[in-house]
Amino acid sequence: MPAFAANAVIWGSSFIFIKIGVRELHPTWVAAGRIVIGALTLLALLLIAGQRLPGDRRLWGHMLLPGVVGVALPFTLFAYGEERVDSLVAGIWNATTALWVLPFAVLVYRTEKFTARSAGGLLIGFAGVLIVLGFWHDTGASSLTGQLMCGAAAACYGVSIPYLKRFVTGRDFGGVRPSGVSLAFAQTTVAALASVLAALLVSGMPPAVTDLSWPVIGSVIALGVFGSGIAFALNMRVIAAAGASMAAFVTYLVPVVATLLGILVLGESMHWNQPVGALIVLLGVAVAQGALSRRRPT
């Protein structure tokens, strides 16, 4: 469906915009800028659709962890990571998100069951992670640090996604079940407050807009409006129309888009272990999710 394809392109292209943004902006302000713009975009979508703003205190309390750990922290880590590695490498690391989700869902939140299939998928996936890292040769301290930051960002999603499923998704708050866009707005609003505070503490005031180049300004705006705003709304539409399982398959396309754009737009180079490792990671995700099984996964 068009919304599914659009999300793959939006999220896949986010990594080149981050790479452009950190050329002139501190990573914390790249993250804070996109999140603030994303929250404003979601607010506009809520008002245009005539939907209610989230007002229940319990809902806002439950959004503290997803907002900070699921948005502010990973967006900042990816920005820091892309100071040290290519955008296509960051896109590949994003594909490991599903590998992190399963252990937290099973061991911490108890929203999933651990099976032999999922264990096999995790082993395959983390073997792919080692290949992406290129563990057999010295990649340099800066490159290794950047890759670990991107891996940590994906792990943050692994903490946040099952938390949302366990405590927020499908629940009523104040007698009302909030819409997906409303939940996304609450999450990004909490993230915006956290990220702006962190940016001020870590790097001080941001530079004046007039001191930035147009590519950097445009990249942050694109990250906010599309990557942190419209894509959230489109993802909710895919879930409503085709189900969460179909929406999850965007994971397979994001690294493909990120790799192609990194090479074609930024002229980045790719080593053989990166696509091979990425394919093994995606194979592990497919096995863990039961995507290769003849029976439809639950």
mmCIF file of C-alpha atoms in Angstrom:
data_model
loop_
_atom_site.group_PDB
_atom_site.id
_atom_site.type_symbol
_atom_site.label_atom_id
_atom_site.label_comp_id
_atom_site.label_asym_id
_atom_site.label_seq_id
_atom_site.Cartn_x
_atom_site.Cartn_y
_atom_site.Cartn_z
ATOM 1 C CA MET A 1 0.000 0.000 0.000
ATOM 2 C CA PRO A 2 1.176 3.601 -0.581
ATOM 3 C CA ALA A 3 1.471 4.410 3.145
ATOM 4 C CA PHE A 4 3.717 1.383 3.696
ATOM 5 C CA ALA A 5 6.021 2.337 0.814
ATOM 6 C CA ALA A 6 6.086 5.961 1.957
ATOM 7 C CA ASN A 7 7.219 4.959 5.446
ATOM 8 C CA ALA A 8 10.040 2.834 4.064
ATOM 9 C CA VAL A 9 11.280 5.798 2.009
ATOM 10 C CA ILE A 10 10.833 8.338 4.833
ATOM 11 C CA TRP A 11 12.554 6.295 7.533
ATOM 12 C CA GLY A 12 15.202 5.008 5.137
ATOM 13 C CA SER A 13 16.100 8.523 4.011
ATOM 14 C CA SER A 14 16.247 9.846 7.588
ATOM 15 C CA PHE A 15 19.823 8.643 7.939
ATOM 16 C CA ILE A 16 21.200 10.821 5.146
ATOM 17 C CA PHE A 17 19.425 13.837 6.642
ATOM 18 C CA ILE A 18 21.013 13.094 10.026
ATOM 19 C CA LYS A 19 24.411 12.836 8.339
ATOM 20 C CA ILE A 20 23.912 16.236 6.732
ATOM 21 C CA GLY A 21 22.586 17.772 9.948
ATOM 22 C CA VAL A 22 25.580 16.832 12.115
ATOM 23 C CA ARG A 23 27.925 18.624 9.701
ATOM 24 C CA GLU A 24 27.015 21.941 11.344
ATOM 25 C CA LEU A 25 24.812 21.117 14.340
ATOM 26 C CA HIS A 26 25.665 19.342 17.578
ATOM 27 C CA PRO A 27 24.044 15.875 17.610
ATOM 28 C CA THR A 28 21.838 16.840 20.551
ATOM 29 C CA TRP A 29 20.374 19.744 18.574
ATOM 30 C CA VAL A 30 19.820 17.614 15.471
ATOM 31 C CA ALA A 31 17.738 15.295 17.667
ATOM 32 C CA ALA A 32 15.976 18.080 19.575
ATOM 33 C CA GLY A 33 15.179 20.042 16.417
ATOM 34 C CA ARG A 34 13.594 17.115 14.607
ATOM 35 C CA ILE A 35 11.584 16.019 17.656
ATOM 36 C CA VAL A 36 10.174 19.493 18.329
ATOM 37 C CA ILE A 37 9.171 19.871 14.658
ATOM 38 C CA GLY A 38 7.721 16.356 14.717
ATOM 39 C CA ALA A 39 5.580 17.145 17.774
ATOM 40 C CA LEU A 40 4.269 20.314 16.101
ATOM 41 C CA THR A 41 3.495 18.347 12.934
ATOM 42 C CA LEU A 42 1.527 15.734 14.883
ATOM 43 C CA LEU A 43 -0.327 18.483 16.739
ATOM 44 C CA ALA A 44 -1.337 20.001 13.399
ATOM 45 C CA LEU A 45 -2.534 16.587 12.165
ATOM 46 C CA LEU A 46 -4.606 16.144 15.326
ATOM 47 C CA LEU A 47 -6.236 19.544 14.927
ATOM 48 C CA ILE A 48 -6.909 19.027 11.206
ATOM 49 C CA ALA A 49 -8.531 15.644 11.936
ATOM 50 C CA GLY A 50 -10.556 17.107 14.798
ATOM 51 C CA GLN A 51 -9.193 14.546 17.260
ATOM 52 C CA ARG A 52 -8.879 15.116 20.993
ATOM 53 C CA LEU A 53 -5.581 15.996 22.601
ATOM 54 C CA PRO A 54 -4.445 13.487 25.242
ATOM 55 C CA GLY A 55 -5.363 14.792 28.689
ATOM 56 C CA ASP A 56 -5.273 11.845 31.078
ATOM 57 C CA ARG A 57 -2.440 12.043 33.631
ATOM 58 C CA ARG A 58 -1.889 8.277 33.626
ATOM 59 C CA LEU A 59 -1.322 8.340 29.876
ATOM 60 C CA TRP A 60 1.268 11.108 30.182
ATOM 61 C CA GLY A 61 2.944 9.187 32.996
ATOM 62 C CA HIS A 62 3.182 6.097 30.811
ATOM 63 C CA MET A 63 4.714 8.208 28.034
ATOM 64 C CA LEU A 64 7.773 9.152 30.087
ATOM 65 C CA LEU A 65 9.717 5.997 29.247
ATOM 66 C CA PRO A 66 8.663 5.734 25.559
ATOM 67 C CA GLY A 67 9.277 9.449 25.079
ATOM 68 C CA VAL A 68 12.732 9.532 26.639
ATOM 69 C CA VAL A 69 14.023 6.036 25.880
ATOM 70 C CA GLY A 70 12.017 5.390 22.712
ATOM 71 C CA VAL A 71 12.487 8.740 20.940
ATOM 72 C CA ALA A 72 14.831 11.288 22.541
ATOM 73 C CA LEU A 73 17.670 8.910 23.421
ATOM 74 C CA PRO A 74 17.832 6.843 20.192
ATOM 75 C CA PHE A 75 17.524 9.907 17.956
ATOM 76 C CA THR A 76 20.422 11.475 19.854
ATOM 77 C CA LEU A 77 22.508 8.288 19.735
ATOM 78 C CA PHE A 78 22.005 7.920 15.981
ATOM 79 C CA ALA A 79 23.125 11.529 15.515
ATOM 80 C CA TYR A 80 26.227 10.954 17.638
ATOM 81 C CA GLY A 81 26.887 7.692 15.800
ATOM 82 C CA GLU A 82 26.690 9.316 12.373
ATOM 83 C CA GLU A 83 29.487 11.685 13.327
ATOM 84 C CA ARG A 84 31.658 8.550 13.217
ATOM 85 C CA VAL A 85 30.079 6.160 10.681
ATOM 86 C CA ASP A 86 28.318 6.431 7.323
ATOM 87 C CA SER A 87 24.565 6.877 7.127
ATOM 88 C CA LEU A 88 24.128 3.486 5.455
ATOM 89 C CA VAL A 89 25.799 1.798 8.449
ATOM 90 C CA ALA A 90 23.345 3.545 10.800
ATOM 91 C CA GLY A 91 20.472 2.370 8.606
ATOM 92 C CA ILE A 92 21.703 -1.208 8.814
ATOM 93 C CA TRP A 93 21.905 -0.993 12.622
ATOM 94 C CA ASN A 94 18.313 0.244 12.710
ATOM 95 C CA ALA A 95 17.305 -3.128 11.262
ATOM 96 C CA THR A 96 18.415 -4.845 14.488
ATOM 97 C CA THR A 97 15.512 -3.260 16.389
ATOM 98 C CA ALA A 98 13.367 -6.394 16.218
ATOM 99 C CA LEU A 99 16.214 -8.456 17.696
ATOM 100 C CA TRP A 100 16.233 -6.200 20.760
ATOM 101 C CA VAL A 101 12.449 -6.106 21.098
ATOM 102 C CA LEU A 102 12.070 -9.846 21.656
ATOM 103 C CA PRO A 103 14.340 -10.302 24.727
ATOM 104 C CA PHE A 104 12.779 -7.317 26.511
ATOM 105 C CA ALA A 105 9.255 -8.425 25.578
ATOM 106 C CA VAL A 106 9.929 -11.932 26.918
ATOM 107 C CA LEU A 107 12.105 -11.295 29.974
ATOM 108 C CA VAL A 108 10.964 -7.874 31.213
ATOM 109 C CA TYR A 109 7.425 -7.129 30.076
ATOM 110 C CA ARG A 110 6.176 -10.702 29.593
ATOM 111 C CA THR A 111 4.230 -9.777 26.453
ATOM 112 C CA GLU A 112 5.754 -12.535 24.304
ATOM 113 C CA LYS A 113 6.687 -16.190 24.748
ATOM 114 C CA PHE A 114 10.207 -17.430 24.124
ATOM 115 C CA THR A 115 10.224 -20.351 21.673
ATOM 116 C CA ALA A 116 12.853 -22.423 19.927
ATOM 117 C CA ARG A 117 12.061 -20.508 16.738
ATOM 118 C CA SER A 118 12.601 -17.123 18.359
ATOM 119 C CA ALA A 119 15.814 -18.334 20.032
ATOM 120 C CA GLY A 120 17.117 -19.528 16.669
ATOM 121 C CA GLY A 121 16.193 -16.220 15.062
ATOM 122 C CA LEU A 122 18.050 -14.291 17.755
ATOM 123 C CA LEU A 123 21.194 -16.393 17.318
ATOM 124 C CA ILE A 124 21.117 -15.883 13.549
ATOM 125 C CA GLY A 125 20.465 -12.176 13.964
ATOM 126 C CA PHE A 126 23.273 -11.524 16.401
ATOM 127 C CA ALA A 127 25.651 -13.490 14.195
ATOM 128 C CA GLY A 128 24.736 -10.947 11.527
ATOM 129 C CA VAL A 129 25.466 -8.136 14.005
ATOM 130 C CA LEU A 130 29.012 -9.459 14.486
ATOM 131 C CA ILE A 131 29.509 -9.557 10.729
ATOM 132 C CA VAL A 132 28.264 -5.962 10.368
ATOM 133 C CA LEU A 133 30.739 -4.960 13.087
ATOM 134 C CA GLY A 134 33.553 -6.703 11.194
ATOM 135 C CA PHE A 135 34.798 -8.297 14.417
ATOM 136 C CA TRP A 136 37.733 -10.027 12.661
ATOM 137 C CA HIS A 137 39.617 -6.817 11.887
ATOM 138 C CA ASP A 138 40.397 -3.500 13.559
ATOM 139 C CA THR A 139 37.768 -0.993 12.433
ATOM 140 C CA GLY A 140 39.248 1.869 14.450
ATOM 141 C CA ALA A 141 38.086 3.249 17.783
ATOM 142 C CA SER A 142 35.940 6.011 16.261
ATOM 143 C CA SER A 143 34.127 3.666 13.865
ATOM 144 C CA LEU A 144 33.537 1.074 16.573
ATOM 145 C CA THR A 145 32.182 3.727 18.952
ATOM 146 C CA GLY A 146 29.842 5.008 16.244
ATOM 147 C CA GLN A 147 28.551 1.532 15.484
ATOM 148 C CA LEU A 148 27.982 0.784 19.169
ATOM 149 C CA MET A 149 26.054 4.050 19.524
ATOM 150 C CA CYS A 150 23.797 3.073 16.620
ATOM 151 C CA GLY A 151 23.358 -0.392 18.135
ATOM 152 C CA ALA A 152 22.445 1.178 21.480
ATOM 153 C CA ALA A 153 19.876 3.357 19.698
ATOM 154 C CA ALA A 154 18.210 0.247 18.252
ATOM 155 C CA ALA A 155 18.292 -1.341 21.724
ATOM 156 C CA CYS A 156 16.385 1.690 23.063
ATOM 157 C CA TYR A 157 13.562 0.839 20.671
ATOM 158 C CA GLY A 158 13.693 -2.682 22.080
ATOM 159 C CA VAL A 159 12.940 -1.270 25.530
ATOM 160 C CA SER A 160 10.227 1.154 24.404
ATOM 161 C CA ILE A 161 8.154 -0.848 21.918
ATOM 162 C CA PRO A 162 7.139 -3.707 24.246
ATOM 163 C CA TYR A 163 6.505 -1.173 27.029
ATOM 164 C CA LEU A 164 3.957 0.588 24.807
ATOM 165 C CA LYS A 165 2.362 -2.748 23.967
ATOM 166 C CA ARG A 166 2.205 -3.759 27.636
ATOM 167 C CA PHE A 167 0.931 -0.544 29.215
ATOM 168 C CA VAL A 168 -0.511 1.765 26.530
ATOM 169 C CA THR A 169 -1.715 0.197 23.274
ATOM 170 C CA GLY A 170 -5.390 -0.764 23.227
ATOM 171 C CA ARG A 171 -6.103 0.650 26.695
ATOM 172 C CA ASP A 172 -8.602 3.263 27.820
ATOM 173 C CA PHE A 173 -7.426 6.370 29.665
ATOM 174 C CA GLY A 174 -10.036 8.467 31.420
ATOM 175 C CA GLY A 175 -12.746 6.375 29.766
ATOM 176 C CA VAL A 176 -11.399 7.171 26.302
ATOM 177 C CA ARG A 177 -9.198 5.109 24.005
ATOM 178 C CA PRO A 178 -6.753 7.598 22.427
ATOM 179 C CA SER A 179 -6.039 7.441 18.714
ATOM 180 C CA GLY A 180 -2.667 6.377 17.355
ATOM 181 C CA VAL A 181 -1.830 9.939 16.300
ATOM 182 C CA SER A 182 -2.768 11.173 19.770
ATOM 183 C CA LEU A 183 -0.429 8.638 21.363
ATOM 184 C CA ALA A 184 2.359 9.596 18.953
ATOM 185 C CA PHE A 185 1.848 13.269 19.827
ATOM 186 C CA ALA A 186 2.089 12.561 23.556
ATOM 187 C CA GLN A 187 5.236 10.483 23.064
ATOM 188 C CA THR A 188 6.990 13.090 20.912
ATOM 189 C CA THR A 189 5.955 15.946 23.229
ATOM 190 C CA VAL A 190 7.624 14.238 26.191
ATOM 191 C CA ALA A 191 10.634 13.513 23.973
ATOM 192 C CA ALA A 192 10.796 17.153 22.819
ATOM 193 C CA LEU A 193 10.955 18.461 26.384
ATOM 194 C CA ALA A 194 13.618 15.910 27.346
ATOM 195 C CA SER A 195 15.744 16.443 24.247
ATOM 196 C CA VAL A 196 15.713 20.258 24.414
ATOM 197 C CA LEU A 197 16.712 20.156 28.102
ATOM 198 C CA ALA A 198 19.498 17.668 27.349
ATOM 199 C CA ALA A 199 20.746 19.748 24.406
ATOM 200 C CA LEU A 200 20.895 22.897 26.532
ATOM 201 C CA LEU A 201 22.815 21.097 29.281
ATOM 202 C CA VAL A 202 25.235 19.278 26.965
ATOM 203 C CA SER A 203 25.925 21.787 24.192
ATOM 204 C CA GLY A 204 24.407 25.106 25.266
ATOM 205 C CA MET A 205 22.263 27.312 23.076
ATOM 206 C CA PRO A 206 21.870 26.286 19.422
ATOM 207 C CA PRO A 207 23.457 28.392 16.680
ATOM 208 C CA ALA A 208 21.326 31.029 14.987
ATOM 209 C CA VAL A 209 19.391 29.744 12.000
ATOM 210 C CA THR A 210 21.109 32.346 9.833
ATOM 211 C CA ASP A 211 24.466 30.725 10.635
ATOM 212 C CA LEU A 212 23.362 27.387 9.178
ATOM 213 C CA SER A 213 23.409 26.323 5.527
ATOM 214 C CA TRP A 214 20.199 25.562 3.675
ATOM 215 C CA PRO A 215 20.974 21.815 3.351
ATOM 216 C CA VAL A 216 21.284 21.537 7.138
ATOM 217 C CA ILE A 217 18.126 23.554 7.785
ATOM 218 C CA GLY A 218 16.207 21.544 5.199
ATOM 219 C CA SER A 219 17.482 18.253 6.615
ATOM 220 C CA VAL A 220 16.295 19.027 10.154
ATOM 221 C CA ILE A 221 12.911 20.191 8.849
ATOM 222 C CA ALA A 222 12.563 17.031 6.728
ATOM 223 C CA LEU A 223 13.510 14.860 9.707
ATOM 224 C CA GLY A 224 10.887 16.572 11.848
ATOM 225 C CA VAL A 225 7.958 16.929 9.465
ATOM 226 C CA PHE A 226 8.329 13.542 7.785
ATOM 227 C CA GLY A 227 10.506 11.241 9.903
ATOM 228 C CA SER A 228 9.155 12.300 13.322
ATOM 229 C CA GLY A 229 5.700 13.492 12.267
ATOM 230 C CA ILE A 230 3.943 12.231 9.159
ATOM 231 C CA ALA A 231 5.625 8.798 9.291
ATOM 232 C CA PHE A 232 4.140 8.193 12.752
ATOM 233 C CA ALA A 233 0.662 8.930 11.412
ATOM 234 C CA LEU A 234 1.192 6.801 8.291
ATOM 235 C CA ASN A 235 2.408 3.898 10.401
ATOM 236 C CA MET A 236 -0.787 4.010 12.459
ATOM 237 C CA ARG A 237 -2.770 3.971 9.204
ATOM 238 C CA VAL A 238 -0.909 0.859 7.996
ATOM 239 C CA ILE A 239 -1.571 -0.881 11.329
ATOM 240 C CA ALA A 240 -5.274 -0.022 11.124
ATOM 241 C CA ALA A 241 -5.607 -1.129 7.487
ATOM 242 C CA ALA A 242 -3.330 -4.188 7.329
ATOM 243 C CA GLY A 243 -2.351 -5.046 10.897
ATOM 244 C CA ALA A 244 0.769 -4.729 13.016
ATOM 245 C CA SER A 245 2.504 -7.660 11.311
ATOM 246 C CA MET A 246 2.397 -5.939 7.929
ATOM 247 C CA ALA A 247 3.555 -2.665 9.476
ATOM 248 C CA ALA A 248 6.537 -4.458 11.013
ATOM 249 C CA PHE A 249 7.768 -5.528 7.570
ATOM 250 C CA VAL A 250 8.950 -1.960 6.927
ATOM 251 C CA THR A 251 11.984 -3.056 8.973
ATOM 252 C CA TYR A 252 13.154 -5.056 5.958
ATOM 253 C CA LEU A 253 13.026 -2.110 3.567
ATOM 254 C CA VAL A 254 14.502 0.711 5.688
ATOM 255 C CA PRO A 255 18.146 -0.514 5.473
ATOM 256 C CA VAL A 256 17.767 -1.055 1.720
ATOM 257 C CA VAL A 257 16.610 2.539 1.208
ATOM 258 C CA ALA A 258 19.259 3.877 3.602
ATOM 259 C CA THR A 259 22.028 2.003 1.791
ATOM 260 C CA LEU A 260 20.952 3.067 -1.696
ATOM 261 C CA LEU A 261 20.600 6.729 -0.715
ATOM 262 C CA GLY A 262 23.876 6.725 1.219
ATOM 263 C CA ILE A 263 25.707 5.511 -1.883
ATOM 264 C CA LEU A 264 23.818 7.543 -4.514
ATOM 265 C CA VAL A 265 23.353 10.839 -2.631
ATOM 266 C CA LEU A 266 26.325 11.031 -0.266
ATOM 267 C CA GLY A 267 28.784 8.905 -2.243
ATOM 268 C CA GLU A 268 29.405 6.560 0.688
ATOM 269 C CA SER A 269 31.261 3.293 0.200
ATOM 270 C CA MET A 270 30.089 -0.103 1.341
ATOM 271 C CA HIS A 271 32.180 -3.055 2.486
ATOM 272 C CA TRP A 272 31.074 -6.593 1.713
ATOM 273 C CA ASN A 273 30.436 -7.477 5.373
ATOM 274 C CA GLN A 274 27.814 -4.746 5.789
ATOM 275 C CA PRO A 275 25.177 -5.989 3.295
ATOM 276 C CA VAL A 276 25.968 -9.625 4.113
ATOM 277 C CA GLY A 277 25.593 -8.957 7.829
ATOM 278 C CA ALA A 278 22.409 -6.967 7.223
ATOM 279 C CA LEU A 279 20.873 -9.826 5.240
ATOM 280 C CA ILE A 280 21.720 -12.259 8.046
ATOM 281 C CA VAL A 281 20.197 -9.865 10.610
ATOM 282 C CA LEU A 282 17.000 -9.627 8.547
ATOM 283 C CA LEU A 283 16.946 -13.409 8.153
ATOM 284 C CA GLY A 284 17.161 -13.714 11.934
ATOM 285 C CA VAL A 285 14.302 -11.223 12.339
ATOM 286 C CA ALA A 286 12.215 -13.168 9.812
ATOM 287 C CA VAL A 287 12.845 -16.466 11.621
ATOM 288 C CA ALA A 288 12.098 -14.950 15.053
ATOM 289 C CA GLN A 289 8.850 -13.397 13.774
ATOM 290 C CA GLY A 290 7.776 -16.574 11.994
ATOM 291 C CA ALA A 291 7.731 -14.802 8.640
ATOM 292 C CA LEU A 292 9.243 -17.842 6.911
ATOM 293 C CA SER A 293 6.793 -20.273 8.457
ATOM 294 C CA ARG A 294 3.927 -21.683 6.435
ATOM 295 C CA ARG A 295 1.632 -20.963 9.359
ATOM 296 C CA ARG A 296 0.605 -17.356 9.841
ATOM 297 C CA PRO A 297 2.472 -15.871 12.844
ATOM 298 C CA THR A 298 0.314 -14.858 15.791
#
